[in-house]
Coordinates of N, CA and C in Angstrom, one line a residue:
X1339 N 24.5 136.6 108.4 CA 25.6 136.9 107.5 C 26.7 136.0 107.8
X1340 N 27.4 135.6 107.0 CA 28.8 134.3 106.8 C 30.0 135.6 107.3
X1341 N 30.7 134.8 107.4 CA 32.2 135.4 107.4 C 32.7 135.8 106.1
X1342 N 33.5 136.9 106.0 CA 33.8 137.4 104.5 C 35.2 136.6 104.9
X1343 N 35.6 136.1 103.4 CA 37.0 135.5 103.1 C 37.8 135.9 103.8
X1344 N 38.3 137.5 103.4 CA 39.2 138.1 104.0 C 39.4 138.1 105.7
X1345 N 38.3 137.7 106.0 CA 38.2 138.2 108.0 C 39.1 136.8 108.4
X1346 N 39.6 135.1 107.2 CA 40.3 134.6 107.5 C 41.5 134.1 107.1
X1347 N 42.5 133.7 108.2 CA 43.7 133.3 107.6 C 43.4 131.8 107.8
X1348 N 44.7 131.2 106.5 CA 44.7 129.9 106.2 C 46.3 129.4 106.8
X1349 N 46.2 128.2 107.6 CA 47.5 127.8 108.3 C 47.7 126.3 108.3
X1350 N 48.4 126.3 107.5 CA 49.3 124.3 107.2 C 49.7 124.1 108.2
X1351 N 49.5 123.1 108.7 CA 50.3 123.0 109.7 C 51.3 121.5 109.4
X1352 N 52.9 122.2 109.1 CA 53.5 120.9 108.9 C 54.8 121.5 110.0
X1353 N 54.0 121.1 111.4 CA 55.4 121.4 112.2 C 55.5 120.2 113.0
X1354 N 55.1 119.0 112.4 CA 55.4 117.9 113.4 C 56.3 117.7 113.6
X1355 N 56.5 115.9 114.1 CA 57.8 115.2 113.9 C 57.9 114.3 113.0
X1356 N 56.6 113.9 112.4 CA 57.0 112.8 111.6 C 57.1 111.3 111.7
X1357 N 56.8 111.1 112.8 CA 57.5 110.2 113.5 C 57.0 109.0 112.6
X1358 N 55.7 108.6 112.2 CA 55.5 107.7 111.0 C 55.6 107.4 109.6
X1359 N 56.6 108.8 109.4 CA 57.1 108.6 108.1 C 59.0 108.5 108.5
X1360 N 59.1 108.0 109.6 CA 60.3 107.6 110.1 C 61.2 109.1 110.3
X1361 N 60.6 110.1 111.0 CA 60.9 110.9 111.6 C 61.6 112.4 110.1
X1362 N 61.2 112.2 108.9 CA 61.2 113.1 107.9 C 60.3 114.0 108.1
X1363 N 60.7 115.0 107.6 CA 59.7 116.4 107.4 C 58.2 116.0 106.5
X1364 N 57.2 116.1 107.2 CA 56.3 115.2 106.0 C 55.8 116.5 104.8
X1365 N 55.8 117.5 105.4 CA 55.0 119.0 104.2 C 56.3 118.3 103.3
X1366 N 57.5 118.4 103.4 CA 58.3 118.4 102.7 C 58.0 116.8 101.0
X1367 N 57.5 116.3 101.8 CA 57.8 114.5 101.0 C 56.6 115.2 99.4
X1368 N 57.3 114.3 98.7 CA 57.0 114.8 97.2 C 55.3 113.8 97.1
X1369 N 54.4 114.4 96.5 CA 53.0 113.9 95.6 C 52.9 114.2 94.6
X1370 N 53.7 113.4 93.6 CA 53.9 113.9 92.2 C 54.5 114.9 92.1
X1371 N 54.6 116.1 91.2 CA 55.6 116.8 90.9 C 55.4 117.9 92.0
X1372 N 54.5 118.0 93.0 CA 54.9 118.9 94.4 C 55.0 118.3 95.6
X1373 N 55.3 119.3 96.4 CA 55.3 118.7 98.0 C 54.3 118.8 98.6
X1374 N 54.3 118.1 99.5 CA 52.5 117.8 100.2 C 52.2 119.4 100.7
X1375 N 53.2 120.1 100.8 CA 53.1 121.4 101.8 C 52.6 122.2 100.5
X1376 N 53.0 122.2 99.1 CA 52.5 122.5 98.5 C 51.2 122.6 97.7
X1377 N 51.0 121.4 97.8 CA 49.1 120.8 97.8 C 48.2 121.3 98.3
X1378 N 48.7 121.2 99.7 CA 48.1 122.0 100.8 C 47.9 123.8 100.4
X1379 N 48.8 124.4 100.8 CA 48.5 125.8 100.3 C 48.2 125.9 98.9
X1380 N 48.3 125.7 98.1 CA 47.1 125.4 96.5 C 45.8 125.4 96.7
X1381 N 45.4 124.2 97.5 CA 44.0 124.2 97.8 C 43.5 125.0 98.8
X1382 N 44.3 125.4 99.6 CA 43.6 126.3 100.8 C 43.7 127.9 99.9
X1383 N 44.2 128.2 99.5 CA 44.5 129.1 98.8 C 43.2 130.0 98.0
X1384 N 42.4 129.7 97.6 CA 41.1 130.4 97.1 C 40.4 130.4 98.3
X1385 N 40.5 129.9 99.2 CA 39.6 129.7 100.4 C 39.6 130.5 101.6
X1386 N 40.6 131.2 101.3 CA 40.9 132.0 102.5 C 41.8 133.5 102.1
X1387 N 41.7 134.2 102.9 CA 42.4 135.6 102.6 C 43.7 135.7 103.1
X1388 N 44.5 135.1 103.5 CA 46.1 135.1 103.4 C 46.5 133.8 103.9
X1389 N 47.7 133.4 103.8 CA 47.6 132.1 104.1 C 49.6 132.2 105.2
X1390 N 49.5 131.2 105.9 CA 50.6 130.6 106.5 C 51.4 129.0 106.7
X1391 N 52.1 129.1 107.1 CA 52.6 128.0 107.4 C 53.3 127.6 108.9
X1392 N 52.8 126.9 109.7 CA 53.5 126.2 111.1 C 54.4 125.5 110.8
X1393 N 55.4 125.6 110.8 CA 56.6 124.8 110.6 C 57.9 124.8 112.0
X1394 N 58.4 123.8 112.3 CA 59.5 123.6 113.6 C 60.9 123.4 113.2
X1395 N 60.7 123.1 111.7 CA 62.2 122.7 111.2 C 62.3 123.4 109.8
X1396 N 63.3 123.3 108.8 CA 63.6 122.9 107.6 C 62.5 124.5 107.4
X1397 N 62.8 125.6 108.0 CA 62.3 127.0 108.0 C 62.3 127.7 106.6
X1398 N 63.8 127.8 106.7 CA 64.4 128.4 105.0 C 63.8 127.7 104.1
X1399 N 63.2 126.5 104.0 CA 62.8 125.8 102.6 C 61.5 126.5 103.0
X1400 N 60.4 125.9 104.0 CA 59.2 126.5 104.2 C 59.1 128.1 103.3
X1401 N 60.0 128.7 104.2 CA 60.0 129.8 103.7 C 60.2 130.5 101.9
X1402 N 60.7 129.5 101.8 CA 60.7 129.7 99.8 C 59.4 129.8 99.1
X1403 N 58.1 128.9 100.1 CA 56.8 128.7 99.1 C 56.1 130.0 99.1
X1404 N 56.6 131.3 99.9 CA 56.6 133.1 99.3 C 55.4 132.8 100.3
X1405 N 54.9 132.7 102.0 CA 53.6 133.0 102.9 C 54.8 132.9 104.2
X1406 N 54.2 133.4 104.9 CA 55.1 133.6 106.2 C 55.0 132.0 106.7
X1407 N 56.2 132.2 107.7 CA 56.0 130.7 108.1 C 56.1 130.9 109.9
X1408 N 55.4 130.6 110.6 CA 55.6 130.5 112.1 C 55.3 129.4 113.0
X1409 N 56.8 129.1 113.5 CA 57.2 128.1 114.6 C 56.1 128.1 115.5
X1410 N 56.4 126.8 116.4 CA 55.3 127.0 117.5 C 56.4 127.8 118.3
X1411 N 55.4 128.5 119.3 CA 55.9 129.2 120.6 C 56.3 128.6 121.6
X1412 N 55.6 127.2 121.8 CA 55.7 126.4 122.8 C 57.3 125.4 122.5
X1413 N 58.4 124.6 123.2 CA 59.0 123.7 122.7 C 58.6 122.6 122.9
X1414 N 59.7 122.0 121.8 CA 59.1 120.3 122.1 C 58.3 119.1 121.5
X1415 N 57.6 120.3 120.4 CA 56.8 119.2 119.4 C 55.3 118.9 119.8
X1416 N 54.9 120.5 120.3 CA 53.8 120.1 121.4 C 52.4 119.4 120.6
X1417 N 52.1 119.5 119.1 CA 51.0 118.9 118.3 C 50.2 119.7 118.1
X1418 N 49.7 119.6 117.4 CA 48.8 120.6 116.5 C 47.7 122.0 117.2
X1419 N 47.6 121.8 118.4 CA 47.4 122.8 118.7 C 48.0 123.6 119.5
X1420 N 49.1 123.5 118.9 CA 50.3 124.5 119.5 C 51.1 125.1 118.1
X1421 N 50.5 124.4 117.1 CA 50.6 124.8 115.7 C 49.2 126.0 115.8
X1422 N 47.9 126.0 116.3 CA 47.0 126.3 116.2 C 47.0 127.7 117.0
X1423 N 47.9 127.8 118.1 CA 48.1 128.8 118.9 C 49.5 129.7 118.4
X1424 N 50.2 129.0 117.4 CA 50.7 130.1 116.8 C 50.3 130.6 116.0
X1425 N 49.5 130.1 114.9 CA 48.7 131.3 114.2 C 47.8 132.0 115.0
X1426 N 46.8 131.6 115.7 CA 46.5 132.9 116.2 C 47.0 133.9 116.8
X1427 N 48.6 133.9 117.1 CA 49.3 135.1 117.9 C 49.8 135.6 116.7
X1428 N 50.3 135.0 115.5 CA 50.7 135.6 114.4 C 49.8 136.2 113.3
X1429 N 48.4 135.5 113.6 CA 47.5 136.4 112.2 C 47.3 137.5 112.8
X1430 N 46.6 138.3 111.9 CA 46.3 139.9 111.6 C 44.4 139.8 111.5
X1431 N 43.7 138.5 111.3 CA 42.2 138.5 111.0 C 41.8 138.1 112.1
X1432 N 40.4 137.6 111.8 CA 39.9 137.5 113.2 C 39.7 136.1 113.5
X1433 N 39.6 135.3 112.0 CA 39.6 133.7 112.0 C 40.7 133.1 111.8
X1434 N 41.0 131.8 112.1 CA 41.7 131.2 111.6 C 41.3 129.7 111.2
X1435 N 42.1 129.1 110.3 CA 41.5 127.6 109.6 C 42.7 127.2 109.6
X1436 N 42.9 126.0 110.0 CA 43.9 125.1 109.8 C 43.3 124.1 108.9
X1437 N 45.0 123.2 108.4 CA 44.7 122.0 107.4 C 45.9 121.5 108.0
X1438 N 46.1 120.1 107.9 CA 47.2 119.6 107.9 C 48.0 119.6 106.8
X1439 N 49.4 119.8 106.4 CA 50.1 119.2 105.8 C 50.1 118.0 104.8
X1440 N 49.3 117.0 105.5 CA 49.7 115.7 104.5 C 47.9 115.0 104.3
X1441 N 47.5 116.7 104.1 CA 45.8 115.7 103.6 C 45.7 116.6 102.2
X1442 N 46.3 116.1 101.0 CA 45.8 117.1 99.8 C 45.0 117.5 99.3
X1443 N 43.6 116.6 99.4 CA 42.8 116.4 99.1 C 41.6 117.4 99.5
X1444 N 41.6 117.5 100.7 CA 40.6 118.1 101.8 C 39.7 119.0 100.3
X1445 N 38.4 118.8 101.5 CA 37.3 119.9 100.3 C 37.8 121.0 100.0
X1446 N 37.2 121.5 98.9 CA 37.3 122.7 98.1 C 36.7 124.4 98.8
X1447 N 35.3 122.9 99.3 CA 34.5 123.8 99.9 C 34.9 123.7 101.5
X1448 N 35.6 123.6 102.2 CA 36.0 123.2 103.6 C 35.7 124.7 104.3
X1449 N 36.4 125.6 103.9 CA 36.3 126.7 104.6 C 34.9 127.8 104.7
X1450 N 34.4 127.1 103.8 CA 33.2 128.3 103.6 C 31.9 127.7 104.6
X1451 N 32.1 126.2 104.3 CA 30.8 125.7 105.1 C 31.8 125.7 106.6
X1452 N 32.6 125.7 107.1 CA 33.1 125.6 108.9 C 32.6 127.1 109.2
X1453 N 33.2 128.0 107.8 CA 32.7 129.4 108.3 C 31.4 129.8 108.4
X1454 N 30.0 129.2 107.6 CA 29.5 129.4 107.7 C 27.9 128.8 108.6
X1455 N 29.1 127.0 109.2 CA 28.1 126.7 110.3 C 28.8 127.2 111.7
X1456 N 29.9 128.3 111.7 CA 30.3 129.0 113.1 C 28.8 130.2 112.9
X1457 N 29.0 131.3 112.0 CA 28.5 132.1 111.8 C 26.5 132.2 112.4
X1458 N 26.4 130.8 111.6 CA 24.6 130.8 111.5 C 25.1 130.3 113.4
X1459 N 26.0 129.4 113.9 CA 25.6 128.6 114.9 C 25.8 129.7 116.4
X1460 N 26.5 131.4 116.4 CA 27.6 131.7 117.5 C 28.4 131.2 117.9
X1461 N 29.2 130.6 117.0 CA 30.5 129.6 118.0 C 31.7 129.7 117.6
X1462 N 32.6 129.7 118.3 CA 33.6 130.0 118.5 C 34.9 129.4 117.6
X1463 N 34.7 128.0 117.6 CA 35.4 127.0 116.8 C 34.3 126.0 115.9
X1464 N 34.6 125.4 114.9 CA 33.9 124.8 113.7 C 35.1 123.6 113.2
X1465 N 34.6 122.0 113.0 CA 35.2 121.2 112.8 C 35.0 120.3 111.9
X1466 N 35.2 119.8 110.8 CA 34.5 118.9 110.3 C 34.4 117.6 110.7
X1467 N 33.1 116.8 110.1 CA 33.0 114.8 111.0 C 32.8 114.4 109.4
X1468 N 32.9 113.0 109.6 CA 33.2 112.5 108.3 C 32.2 111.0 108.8
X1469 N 31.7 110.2 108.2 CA 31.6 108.5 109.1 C 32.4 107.9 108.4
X1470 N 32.7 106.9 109.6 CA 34.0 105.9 109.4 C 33.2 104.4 108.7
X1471 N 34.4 103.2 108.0 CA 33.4 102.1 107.2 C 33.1 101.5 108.0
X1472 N 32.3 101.9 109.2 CA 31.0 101.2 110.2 C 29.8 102.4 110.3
X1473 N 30.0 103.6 109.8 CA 28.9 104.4 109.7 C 28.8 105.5 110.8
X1474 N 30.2 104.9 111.9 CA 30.0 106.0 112.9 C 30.6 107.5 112.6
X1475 N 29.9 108.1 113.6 CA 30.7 109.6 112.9 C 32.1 109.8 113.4
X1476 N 32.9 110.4 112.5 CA 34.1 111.2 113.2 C 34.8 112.4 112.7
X1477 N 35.3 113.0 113.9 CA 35.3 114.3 114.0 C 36.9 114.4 113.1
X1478 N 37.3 115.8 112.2 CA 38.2 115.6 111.8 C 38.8 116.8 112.4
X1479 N 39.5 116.5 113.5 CA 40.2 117.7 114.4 C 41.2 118.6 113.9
X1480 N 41.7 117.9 113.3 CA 42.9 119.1 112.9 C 42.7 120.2 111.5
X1481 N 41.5 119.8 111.2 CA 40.8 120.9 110.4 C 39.8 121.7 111.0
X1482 N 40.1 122.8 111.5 CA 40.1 123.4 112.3 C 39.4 125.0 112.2
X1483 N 38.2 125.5 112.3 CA 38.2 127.2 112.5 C 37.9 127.6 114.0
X1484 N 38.9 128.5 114.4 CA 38.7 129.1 115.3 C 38.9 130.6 115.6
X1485 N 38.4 131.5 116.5 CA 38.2 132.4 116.7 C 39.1 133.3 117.3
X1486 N 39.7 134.4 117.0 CA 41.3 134.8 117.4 C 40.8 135.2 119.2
X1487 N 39.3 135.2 119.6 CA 39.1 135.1 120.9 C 40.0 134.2 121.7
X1488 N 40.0 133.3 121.2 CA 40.0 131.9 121.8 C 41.6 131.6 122.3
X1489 N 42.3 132.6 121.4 CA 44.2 132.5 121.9 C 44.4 132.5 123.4
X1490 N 43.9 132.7 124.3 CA 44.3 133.1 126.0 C 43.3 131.6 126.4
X1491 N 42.6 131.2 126.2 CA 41.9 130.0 126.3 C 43.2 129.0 126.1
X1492 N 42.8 129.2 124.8 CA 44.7 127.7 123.8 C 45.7 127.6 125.2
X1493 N 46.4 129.0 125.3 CA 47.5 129.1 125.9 C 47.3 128.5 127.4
X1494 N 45.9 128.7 127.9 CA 46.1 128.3 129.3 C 45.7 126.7 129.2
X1495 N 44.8 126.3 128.1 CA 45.0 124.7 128.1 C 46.0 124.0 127.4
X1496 N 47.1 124.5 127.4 CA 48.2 124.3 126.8 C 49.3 124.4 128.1
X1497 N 49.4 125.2 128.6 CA 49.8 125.3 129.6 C 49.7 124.4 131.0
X1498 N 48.0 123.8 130.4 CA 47.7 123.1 131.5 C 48.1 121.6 131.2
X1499 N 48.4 121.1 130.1 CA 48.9 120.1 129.5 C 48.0 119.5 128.7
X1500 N 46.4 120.2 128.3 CA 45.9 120.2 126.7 C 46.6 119.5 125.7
X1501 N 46.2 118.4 124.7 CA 47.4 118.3 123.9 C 45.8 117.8 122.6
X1502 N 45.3 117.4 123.0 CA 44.1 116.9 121.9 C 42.7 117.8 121.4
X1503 N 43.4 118.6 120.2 CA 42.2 119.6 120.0 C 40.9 119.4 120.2
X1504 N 39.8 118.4 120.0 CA 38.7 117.9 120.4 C 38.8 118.0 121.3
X1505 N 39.2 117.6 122.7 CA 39.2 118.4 124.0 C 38.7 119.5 124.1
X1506 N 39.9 120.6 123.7 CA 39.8 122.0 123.5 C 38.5 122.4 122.6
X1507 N 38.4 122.4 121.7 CA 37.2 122.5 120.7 C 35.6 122.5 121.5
X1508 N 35.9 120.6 122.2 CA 34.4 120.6 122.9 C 34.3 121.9 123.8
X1509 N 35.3 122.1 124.6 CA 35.0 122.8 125.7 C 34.6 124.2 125.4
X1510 N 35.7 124.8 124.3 CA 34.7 126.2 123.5 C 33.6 126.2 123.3
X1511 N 32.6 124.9 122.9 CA 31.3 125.3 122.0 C 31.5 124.8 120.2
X1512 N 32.4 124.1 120.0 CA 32.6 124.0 119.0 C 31.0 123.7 118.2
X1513 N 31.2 123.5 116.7 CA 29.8 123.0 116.1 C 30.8 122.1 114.9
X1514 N 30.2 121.0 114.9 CA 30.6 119.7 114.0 C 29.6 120.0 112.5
X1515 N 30.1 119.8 111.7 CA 29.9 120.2 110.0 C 30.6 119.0 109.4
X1516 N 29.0 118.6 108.8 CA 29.0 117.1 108.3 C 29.5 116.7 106.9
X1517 N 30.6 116.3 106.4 CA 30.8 116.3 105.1 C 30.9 114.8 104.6
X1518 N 30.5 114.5 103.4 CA 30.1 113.2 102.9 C 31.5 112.5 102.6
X1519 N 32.0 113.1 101.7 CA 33.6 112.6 101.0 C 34.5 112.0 102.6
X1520 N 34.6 111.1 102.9 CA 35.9 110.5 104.1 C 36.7 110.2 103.4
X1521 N 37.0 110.2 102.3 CA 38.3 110.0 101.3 C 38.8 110.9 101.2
X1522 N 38.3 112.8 101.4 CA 38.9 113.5 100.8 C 39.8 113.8 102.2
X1523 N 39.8 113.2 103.5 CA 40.4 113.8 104.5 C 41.3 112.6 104.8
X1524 N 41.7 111.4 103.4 CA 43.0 110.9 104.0 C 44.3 111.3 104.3
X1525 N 45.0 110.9 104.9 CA 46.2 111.5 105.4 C 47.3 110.6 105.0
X1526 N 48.7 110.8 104.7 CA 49.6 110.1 104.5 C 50.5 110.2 105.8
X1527 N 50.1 109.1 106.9 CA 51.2 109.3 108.0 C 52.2 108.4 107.5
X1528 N 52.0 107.3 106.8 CA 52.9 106.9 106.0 C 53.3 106.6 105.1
X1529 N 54.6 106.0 104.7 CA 55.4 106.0 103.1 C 54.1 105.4 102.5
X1530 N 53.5 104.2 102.9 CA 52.8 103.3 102.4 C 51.5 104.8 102.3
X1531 N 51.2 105.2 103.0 CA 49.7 106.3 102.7 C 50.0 106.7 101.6
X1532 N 51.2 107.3 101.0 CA 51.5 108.6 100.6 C 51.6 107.4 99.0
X1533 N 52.0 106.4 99.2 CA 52.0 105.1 98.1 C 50.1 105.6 97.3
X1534 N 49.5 105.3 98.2 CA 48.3 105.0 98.1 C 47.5 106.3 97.5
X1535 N 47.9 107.2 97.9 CA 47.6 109.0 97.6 C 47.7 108.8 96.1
X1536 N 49.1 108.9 96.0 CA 49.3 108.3 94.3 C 48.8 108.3 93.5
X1537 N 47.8 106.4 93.5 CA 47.3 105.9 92.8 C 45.7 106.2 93.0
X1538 N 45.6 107.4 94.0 CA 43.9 107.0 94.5 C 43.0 108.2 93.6
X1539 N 44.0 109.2 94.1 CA 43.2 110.6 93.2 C 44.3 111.7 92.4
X1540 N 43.5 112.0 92.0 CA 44.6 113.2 90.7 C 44.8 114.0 91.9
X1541 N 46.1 114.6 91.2 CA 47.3 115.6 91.8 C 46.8 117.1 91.3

């Protein structure tokens, strides 16, 4: 049996720094007539049974798009899996799925197949790989399901100075879930990506 929808929460995570879009809030930067923060919760949105947002700055705006929004715990800008460890202290389910902020695109179907190659596999965390234009595979980390087990694990490799979820992930047990589209997981780290977003796929 899969995971039922509801057993997960969905969590943006736009609590970086930005630093490649010259240190601007990137959820915030417009893709046509929305914000990338907004793209994101749109599409994650049928996919999951409540949804959040990791945000470090610019709270009160986060806070307008009507889903709870929670800071990291940690200071300092620690990276995404310190975005990853505050949703699991703040959900209420037993899963959690991250997406980044500034990938609009990501599958439709993302959550249901991570959920359901954790389920068939016993594992704890679930990630998708994509191949790169030489055919090798790669892992797409910050899309992310993990298991609200796994929160006292986060915190002590976080603690321990952890900063690269693949790290973390291998050492759970993770299971890699093979998806064909590597276009659908581009990212806009910068002005120029977010140029290219534009013209590449509908809004």
């Amino acid at each position: 049996m899969g995971i039922p929808i509801e057993h997960i929460t969905g969590l943006v995570l736009a609590g970086g720094r930005g630093s490649r879009m010259g240190g601007i809030d990137k959820g915030l930067q417009h893709l046509g007539e929305r914000t990338l923060v907004e793209h994101a919760l749109a599409r994650l949105r049928p996919q999951v049974g409540g949804l959040g947002i990791n945000a470090n700055r610019s709270l009160e705006v986060y806070a307008k798009f009507g889903v709870p929004v929670w800071p990291d715990t940690l200071e300092g800008f620690a990276g995404p899996l310190a975005g990853m460890l505050a949703g699991l202290a703040a959900m209420t389910t037993e899963w959690l799925v991250t997406v980044p902020c500034d990938t609009p695109h990501f599958p439709t179907d993302l959550v249901a197949r991570l959920a359901s190659a954790a389920a068939e596999g016993g594992c704890r965390a679930a990630m998708p790989q994509t191949r790169d234009a030489t055919g090798a595979l790669q892992p797409q980390p910050v899309f992310c399901l993990l298991h609200r087990a796994l929160r006292g694990e986060l915190e002590a490799a976080l603690a321990g100075g952890e900063r690269k979820v693949e790290h973390f992930t291998r050492a759970m047990g993770q299971v890699l879930v093979p998806f064909d589209d590597a276009g659908a997981f581009f990212n806009a780290n910068t002005p120029a990506d977010l140029r290219h977003l534009q013209h590449t796929r509908p809004t």
